[in-house]
Coordinates of C-alpha atoms and ligand atoms in Angstrom, one line a residue:
M879 CA 0.0 0.0 0.0
K880 CA 1.3 3.5 -0.9
V881 CA 0.1 6.1 1.6
L882 CA 0.2 9.9 1.7
I883 CA -0.4 11.7 5.0
I884 CA -1.5 15.3 4.9
G885 CA -0.4 17.5 7.8
S886 CA 2.7 18.8 9.6
G887 CA 2.4 18.1 13.3
G888 CA 3.1 15.5 16.0
R889 CA -0.2 13.8 15.1
E890 CA 1.0 13.3 11.5
H891 CA 4.4 12.0 12.8
A892 CA 2.6 9.5 15.0
L893 CA 0.4 8.5 12.0
A894 CA 3.5 8.0 9.8
R895 CA 5.2 5.8 12.5
S896 CA 2.1 3.8 12.9
F897 CA 1.7 3.2 9.2
A898 CA 5.3 2.3 8.9
Q899 CA 4.7 -0.5 11.3
S900 CA 2.0 -2.0 9.0
G901 CA 3.4 -4.9 7.1
N902 CA 2.0 -3.9 3.8
I903 CA 3.3 -0.3 3.3
S904 CA 5.6 0.0 0.4
E905 CA 5.7 3.8 0.2
L906 CA 4.8 6.5 2.7
Y907 CA 4.9 10.3 2.3
V908 CA 4.0 13.2 4.5
A909 CA 2.9 16.5 2.9
P910 CA 4.2 18.9 4.0
G911 CA 5.5 17.2 7.2
N912 CA 8.2 19.1 9.0
A913 CA 12.0 19.0 9.3
G914 CA 11.7 16.5 12.2
I915 CA 9.4 14.2 10.4
A916 CA 11.7 14.4 7.4
L917 CA 14.5 12.8 9.4
Q918 CA 12.5 9.6 9.2
F919 CA 10.0 9.8 6.3
P920 CA 10.0 11.5 2.9
C921 CA 8.2 14.8 3.2
V922 CA 6.8 16.5 0.1
E923 CA 5.7 20.1 -0.5
L924 CA 2.3 20.1 -2.3
F925 CA 0.9 23.5 -2.5
C926 CA -2.7 23.0 -3.6
T927 CA -5.3 20.4 -4.2
E928 CA -4.4 19.9 -7.8
Q929 CA -0.8 19.2 -6.9
I930 CA -1.9 16.7 -4.3
I931 CA -4.1 14.9 -6.8
A932 CA -1.4 14.9 -9.4
F933 CA 1.1 13.5 -6.9
C934 CA -1.3 10.7 -5.9
Q935 CA -2.0 9.9 -9.6
N936 CA 1.7 9.9 -10.6
R937 CA 2.8 7.8 -7.6
Q938 CA -0.3 5.6 -7.6
I939 CA -1.1 6.4 -4.0
D940 CA -3.6 3.9 -2.6
L941 CA -4.7 5.9 0.4
V942 CA -4.6 9.6 1.6
F943 CA -4.9 10.2 5.3
I944 CA -5.8 13.8 6.2
G945 CA -4.6 14.6 9.7
P946 CA -5.7 18.2 10.5
E947 CA -9.2 19.7 10.4
K948 CA -8.3 22.7 8.2
P949 CA -7.8 21.0 4.9
I950 CA -10.9 18.9 5.6
S951 CA -12.9 22.1 6.3
E952 CA -11.7 23.5 3.0
G953 CA -13.0 20.5 1.0
L954 CA -9.8 18.5 0.4
S955 CA -11.4 15.2 1.2
D956 CA -14.3 15.9 -1.3
A957 CA -11.9 16.9 -4.0
L958 CA -9.7 13.8 -3.6
R959 CA -12.8 11.5 -3.6
A960 CA -14.0 13.2 -6.7
A961 CA -10.6 12.3 -8.3
S962 CA -11.4 8.6 -7.3
L963 CA -8.8 8.5 -4.5
N964 CA -9.3 6.6 -1.3
V965 CA -9.4 9.1 1.6
V966 CA -9.6 8.7 5.3
A967 CA -11.3 11.9 6.4
P968 CA -15.0 13.0 6.5
S969 CA -16.5 15.2 3.8
M970 CA -16.5 18.9 4.3
A971 CA -20.3 18.7 5.0
A972 CA -19.8 15.9 7.6
A973 CA -16.9 17.8 9.2
R974 CA -19.4 20.5 10.3
L975 CA -19.6 18.5 13.5
E976 CA -16.3 20.3 14.2
T977 CA -16.3 23.3 12.0
S978 CA -19.7 24.6 13.2
K979 CA -20.4 24.4 16.9
G980 CA -23.9 25.7 16.1
F981 CA -24.5 22.8 13.7
A982 CA -23.2 20.2 16.2
K983 CA -25.2 21.6 19.1
E984 CA -28.5 21.7 17.0
L985 CA -27.9 18.1 15.9
M986 CA -27.3 17.0 19.4
L987 CA -30.4 18.8 20.7
C988 CA -32.6 17.3 17.9
H989 CA -31.4 13.8 18.7
R990 CA -31.3 14.1 22.5
I991 CA -27.5 13.5 22.6
P992 CA -26.3 14.6 26.1
T993 CA -24.4 17.9 25.9
A994 CA -24.4 21.2 27.7
K995 CA -27.4 23.4 27.3
Y996 CA -26.7 26.3 24.9
Y997 CA -27.8 29.5 23.2
K998 CA -26.7 30.6 19.7
L999 CA -26.1 34.3 20.2
S1000 CA -26.7 36.8 17.4
K1001 CA -27.5 39.9 19.4
D1002 CA -26.4 41.4 22.8
D1003 CA -29.9 40.9 24.4
E1004 CA -29.6 37.2 23.7
L1005 CA -26.5 37.2 25.8
N1006 CA -28.5 38.6 28.8
Q1007 CA -31.0 35.9 28.4
A1008 CA -28.2 33.2 28.2
C1009 CA -26.6 34.6 31.4
Q1010 CA -30.0 34.4 33.2
E1011 CA -30.9 30.9 31.9
L1012 CA -27.5 29.3 32.1
G1013 CA -26.0 31.1 35.1
F1014 CA -22.3 31.4 35.9
P1015 CA -19.6 30.4 35.1
L1016 CA -20.8 30.7 31.5
V1017 CA -18.9 29.2 28.6
L1018 CA -18.6 31.3 25.4
K1019 CA -17.4 29.8 22.3
A1020 CA -16.6 30.9 18.7
D1021 CA -18.8 29.1 16.3
G1022 CA -15.9 28.2 13.9
L1023 CA -12.5 26.6 14.0
A1024 CA -10.3 28.3 16.6
A1025 CA -7.4 25.8 17.3
G1026 CA -8.6 25.2 20.8
K1027 CA -8.4 28.9 21.7
G1028 CA -12.0 29.9 21.0
V1029 CA -13.4 29.2 24.4
I1030 CA -13.8 31.8 27.2
I1031 CA -15.2 31.0 30.6
A1032 CA -16.9 34.0 32.1
S1033 CA -17.6 34.3 35.8
N1034 CA -19.9 37.4 35.7
P1035 CA -22.0 39.4 33.3
E1036 CA -19.2 41.9 32.6
E1037 CA -16.8 39.2 31.7
A1038 CA -19.5 37.5 29.6
S1039 CA -20.1 40.8 27.7
S1040 CA -16.4 41.4 26.9
A1041 CA -15.9 37.7 25.9
Y1042 CA -18.9 38.0 23.6
L1043 CA -17.5 41.1 22.0
A1044 CA -14.0 39.6 21.6
L1045 CA -15.4 36.4 20.0
A1046 CA -18.0 38.3 17.9
N1047 CA -15.3 40.7 16.7
N1048 CA -13.5 37.8 15.1
G1049 CA -16.4 37.7 12.7
Q1050 CA -17.7 34.3 13.9
G1051 CA -21.0 33.5 15.5
V1052 CA -20.9 32.9 19.2
I1053 CA -22.4 30.1 21.3
A1054 CA -23.1 30.4 25.1
E1055 CA -23.1 27.2 27.0
E1056 CA -23.9 25.9 30.4
Y1057 CA -20.7 25.2 32.4
L1058 CA -20.3 21.4 32.9
T1059 CA -18.5 20.1 36.0
G1060 CA -16.7 16.8 36.0
W1061 CA -13.6 15.3 34.3
E1062 CA -12.7 15.3 30.7
V1063 CA -11.8 12.4 28.5
S1064 CA -11.5 11.8 24.7
L1065 CA -12.7 8.8 22.7
F1066 CA -12.3 8.1 19.0
A1067 CA -14.8 6.3 16.7
I1068 CA -13.4 4.6 13.6
T1069 CA -16.3 4.6 11.2
D1070 CA -17.3 4.0 7.6
G1071 CA -20.5 6.1 8.2
V1072 CA -22.6 3.0 9.1
S1073 CA -20.6 0.8 11.5
F1074 CA -18.2 2.1 14.0
Q1075 CA -15.7 0.8 16.6
T1076 CA -14.2 2.9 19.4
T1077 CA -10.6 3.1 20.6
V1078 CA -9.1 3.2 24.0
F1079 CA -10.0 6.4 26.0
A1080 CA -7.3 9.1 26.1
Q1081 CA -6.8 12.0 28.4
D1082 CA -5.5 15.3 27.1
H1083 CA -4.1 18.0 29.4
K1084 CA -5.3 21.2 27.8
Q1085 CA -4.2 23.8 30.2
L1086 CA -0.6 25.2 30.1
C1087 CA 0.4 24.7 33.7
D1088 CA 0.4 21.9 36.3
H1089 CA -2.8 21.1 38.2
D1090 CA -4.9 22.4 35.2
T1091 CA -4.1 26.0 35.6
G1092 CA -3.2 28.7 33.1
P1093 CA -4.5 29.3 29.6
N1094 CA -5.9 26.7 27.3
T1095 CA -3.6 25.3 24.7
G1096 CA -3.8 22.8 21.9
G1097 CA -2.8 20.2 24.5
M1098 CA 0.3 19.8 26.7
G1099 CA 0.3 16.0 27.1
A1100 CA -1.9 13.0 27.2
Y1101 CA -2.1 9.4 28.2
A1102 CA -4.1 6.3 27.3
P1103 CA -5.9 4.2 28.2
V1104 CA -8.1 5.7 30.9
P1105 CA -9.6 2.8 32.9
E1106 CA -11.8 5.1 34.9
A1107 CA -13.8 5.9 31.7
E1108 CA -14.5 2.3 30.8
P1109 CA -17.8 2.0 32.8
Y1110 CA -19.1 4.8 30.5
R1111 CA -18.2 3.2 27.2
R1112 CA -21.5 1.5 26.4
E1113 CA -23.5 4.6 27.3
I1114 CA -21.2 6.7 25.1
E1115 CA -21.5 4.3 22.2
T1116 CA -25.3 4.0 22.4
R1117 CA -26.4 7.5 23.4
I1118 CA -23.7 9.5 21.6
V1119 CA -21.8 7.7 18.8
A1120 CA -24.6 5.6 17.2
P1121 CA -27.2 8.5 17.2
V1122 CA -24.7 11.1 15.8
L1123 CA -23.7 8.8 13.0
Q1124 CA -27.3 7.9 12.3
A1125 CA -28.2 11.6 12.3
M1126 CA -25.5 12.4 9.8
R1127 CA -26.7 9.6 7.5
D1128 CA -30.3 10.9 7.8
I1129 CA -29.2 14.4 6.6
G1130 CA -27.3 12.9 3.7
C1131 CA -23.8 13.4 5.1
P1132 CA -22.5 10.0 6.2
Y1133 CA -19.5 10.5 8.4
Q1134 CA -16.5 8.4 7.1
G1135 CA -13.2 8.7 9.0
I1136 CA -12.2 9.3 12.6
L1137 CA -14.6 11.0 14.9
Y1138 CA -13.2 12.6 18.0
I1139 CA -15.6 12.8 20.9
G1140 CA -14.5 15.2 23.6
L1141 CA -16.5 14.3 26.8
M1142 CA -17.1 15.6 30.2
I1143 CA -18.0 12.8 32.7
T1144 CA -20.5 14.6 34.9
K1145 CA -22.5 13.4 37.9
D1146 CA -25.4 12.8 35.4
G1147 CA -23.1 10.7 33.1
P1148 CA -21.0 11.5 30.0
K1149 CA -21.8 14.7 28.0
V1150 CA -20.3 15.9 24.7
V1151 CA -18.0 18.9 25.0
E1152 CA -17.1 18.8 21.4
F1153 CA -16.7 16.7 18.3
N1154 CA -13.7 16.9 16.1
C1155 CA -13.4 15.5 12.6
R1156 CA -10.0 13.9 13.1
W1157 CA -7.6 12.3 15.6
G1158 CA -6.7 14.6 18.5
D1159 CA -3.2 16.1 18.9
P1160 CA -1.6 15.0 21.3
E1161 CA -4.1 12.1 21.8
A1162 CA -3.0 10.4 18.6
Q1163 CA 0.5 10.3 19.9
V1164 CA -0.7 8.0 22.7
V1165 CA -3.6 6.1 21.1
L1166 CA -1.7 5.1 17.9
P1167 CA 1.3 3.5 19.6
L1168 CA -1.1 1.2 21.5
L1169 CA -2.7 -0.2 18.3
E1170 CA -2.2 -3.9 17.9
T1171 CA -4.3 -3.9 14.7
E1172 CA -2.3 -2.4 11.8
L1173 CA -3.3 1.2 10.9
S1174 CA -3.4 0.2 7.2
E1175 CA -6.0 -2.5 8.0
I1176 CA -8.1 0.1 9.9
C1177 CA -7.9 2.5 7.0
S1178 CA -8.9 -0.1 4.5
A1179 CA -11.9 -1.0 6.6
I1180 CA -13.0 2.7 6.7
V1181 CA -12.7 3.2 2.9
N1182 CA -14.1 -0.2 2.0
C1183 CA -17.1 0.2 4.4
E1184 CA -16.1 -2.9 6.3
V1185 CA -15.6 -1.5 9.8
D1186 CA -18.1 -4.1 11.1
K1187 CA -15.5 -6.8 10.1
L1188 CA -12.5 -5.0 11.6
K1189 CA -10.8 -6.8 14.5
L1190 CA -9.7 -3.7 16.5
R1191 CA -7.2 -4.6 19.2
F1192 CA -5.0 -2.6 21.5
K1193 CA -2.0 -3.4 23.6
T1194 CA -2.5 -3.7 27.3
T1195 CA 0.3 -1.2 28.1
T1196 CA -0.1 2.5 28.8
A1197 CA 1.3 5.3 26.6
L1198 CA 2.1 8.7 28.0
A1199 CA 3.1 11.8 26.0
V1200 CA 4.6 15.0 27.3
V1201 CA 4.6 18.1 25.0
L1202 CA 7.6 20.5 25.0
A1203 CA 6.4 24.0 24.1
S1204 CA 8.3 27.2 23.3
A1205 CA 8.7 29.9 25.9
G1206 CA 5.7 32.2 25.6
Y1207 CA 3.2 29.6 24.1
P1208 CA 0.2 29.8 23.7
F1209 CA 0.8 33.6 23.2
E1210 CA 3.7 35.0 21.3
Y1211 CA 6.6 32.6 21.4
Q1212 CA 10.2 32.4 20.6
Q1213 CA 11.4 30.6 17.4
G1214 CA 14.7 29.5 15.9
T1215 CA 16.1 28.1 19.2
P1216 CA 18.4 25.0 18.7
I1217 CA 17.0 21.7 19.9
H1218 CA 19.2 19.0 21.4
I1219 CA 18.0 15.4 21.5
A1220 CA 20.1 12.5 22.6
N1221 CA 20.2 9.7 20.0
Q1222 CA 18.8 7.1 22.3
V1223 CA 15.5 8.9 22.7
M1224 CA 15.0 9.9 19.0
D1225 CA 12.6 7.0 18.4
K1226 CA 10.3 8.4 21.2
V1227 CA 10.2 11.9 19.9
L1228 CA 7.3 13.1 17.6
F1229 CA 7.9 16.5 16.0
S1230 CA 5.5 19.4 15.6
G1231 CA 6.9 23.0 15.4
V1232 CA 10.4 22.5 14.2
A1233 CA 12.5 23.7 11.2
A1234 CA 15.9 22.8 9.8
S1235 CA 18.9 25.2 10.1
E1236 CA 22.7 25.1 9.8
K1237 CA 22.7 24.4 13.6
G1238 CA 20.4 21.4 13.1
L1239 CA 16.7 21.3 14.2
V1240 CA 15.4 24.6 15.7
T1241 CA 12.1 25.5 17.2
A1242 CA 9.5 26.9 14.8
G1243 CA 6.2 26.7 16.6
G1244 CA 4.4 26.8 19.9
R1245 CA 4.2 23.1 20.5
V1246 CA 7.6 21.9 19.4
L1247 CA 7.7 18.2 20.0
C1248 CA 6.3 15.5 22.2
L1249 CA 7.9 12.5 23.8
T1250 CA 5.8 9.4 24.0
C1251 CA 6.8 6.4 26.2
L1252 CA 5.1 3.1 26.9
G1253 CA 5.0 1.4 30.3
S1254 CA 3.3 -1.6 31.8
T1255 CA 1.4 0.8 34.1
L1256 CA 0.6 4.5 34.0
A1257 CA 3.2 5.1 36.8
E1258 CA 5.8 3.3 34.8
A1259 CA 5.0 5.2 31.5
R1260 CA 5.2 8.4 33.5
E1261 CA 8.5 7.5 35.1
I1262 CA 10.1 6.5 31.7
A1263 CA 8.7 9.6 29.9
Y1264 CA 10.1 12.1 32.5
Q1265 CA 13.5 10.2 32.7
N1266 CA 13.8 10.4 28.9
L1267 CA 12.7 14.0 28.9
K1268 CA 16.0 14.9 30.5
L1269 CA 17.7 14.0 27.3
V1270 CA 15.7 16.5 25.3
H1271 CA 16.4 20.2 25.6
F1272 CA 16.0 23.6 24.1
E1273 CA 16.3 27.0 25.8
G1274 CA 13.1 28.2 27.5
H1275 CA 11.3 25.0 26.9
K1276 CA 8.1 24.6 28.9
Y1277 CA 6.4 21.4 29.8
R1278 CA 3.9 20.1 32.4
K1279 CA 5.3 17.9 35.2
D1280 CA 1.9 16.4 36.1
I1281 CA 0.9 14.5 33.0
G1282 CA -0.8 11.3 34.0
L1283 CA -1.0 12.2 37.7
R1284 CA -4.8 12.0 37.4
T1285 CA -5.4 14.9 39.8
N1286 CA -8.1 15.9 37.4
L1287 CA -10.2 12.8 37.8
I1288 CA -13.0 13.1 40.3
Ligands
LIG298 P1 -13.7 23.0 23.0 O1 -12.9 23.8 22.1 O2 -15.2 23.1 22.8 O3 -13.2 21.6 23.2 O4 -13.4 23.6 24.5 C1 -12.1 23.7 25.0 C2 -12.1 23.4 26.4 O5 -12.9 24.3 27.1 C3 -12.6 22.0 26.8 O6 -11.7 21.0 26.6 C4 -13.1 22.2 28.2 O7 -11.9 22.1 29.1 C5 -13.5 23.6 28.2 N1 -15.0 23.6 28.0 C6 -15.6 23.7 26.8 N2 -17.0 23.7 26.9 C7 -17.2 23.5 28.3 C8 -18.4 23.4 29.1 N3 -19.6 23.5 28.5 N4 -18.2 23.3 30.4 C9 -17.0 23.3 31.0 N5 -15.9 23.4 30.3 C10 -15.9 23.5 28.9
LIG299 N1 -6.2 17.6 21.8 C1 -7.3 18.4 21.4 C2 -7.5 18.4 20.0 O1 -6.8 17.8 19.2 O2 -8.4 19.2 19.5

């Protein structure tokens, strides 16, 4: 099988590693990838959809895996399918589950899928009504893609008003949501639009600092599996995953690909915080290394609509990933700082924001890399990851020291 992965982050590096372990991969490319991924896999610059299609036709690519939401939201999966290519990613219309929070919330409301109560705000006076109905803290969200940074939690009417203005000023619609209390966990559904199977649970650590403090980020670390979430799996599959896939079929947008379900486990059971149309980053960096089933087999089942026949298996070990970010992230951050990595940990490093220079790899993004380690228990995976982290360094690097400490589980 010849595979092209679209994307340039740690998730795509994890996808490439996972594909490379499949027995039947003859060629594997990442477009555009990054200078760190390029140390291990061929990276190609393809600047537009036409170039991607031409590349796939010339190289006889059997499968395109689109990692990030942005190209999906711009219609890449549709264009590739129209060119008769096999694609793992939902259509642009199905991806509205992520790209339009308004669409996702309305669909959940119509199908009684458990989620936070919400208001779609189009005027200031609706905000007052939302404040009264939903109380405080109040969650305000941009209606479109915001790279994990479009959520503001307001604790009083003044904060709500300025949050509304800040989000509305970005030109997007705004959603006000009831604040959910509980603990968060992510689950992934592998689906051909009709059948689905779910992965191990993963836990992201979205806030910048230890003990879940500081600003929200794209994710500072993760681990999988999360045994505490297992008692909820059946309920999540029957009350959330099955109805959302059915609803998408009913409106003529079958969802084919990987569906990310961000959940809050509340005292009333699991509720949806968000859907994403792709693997999570950094969740992919801990879920994919646990796969026992080959990723190529999973992808074939998705594109051939045979997910019901897929034998999805995971290792019984635990994977833990710690993200190293640039000083200043998630705000303005430094770039061009040399990165030092000891050879013996290179196979555990997945690269995101890096570039090549005469001095070797340098930082070129907020989240620079992540280190993923496996252990027979969570404590062991943690121990190994933080030991190995001592062998990775760049000036000003920032990381959380409490990944996997489970202080955030109630
Ligand atoms: P989202 O972009 O919707 O995933 O939101 C980002 C983060 O904001 C989530 O991972 C939660 O930590 C937090 N969040 C979002 N919605 C809610 C909610 N309704 N109640 C509490 N926290 C939320
Ligand atoms: N880790 C959160 C996300 O990928 O959206």
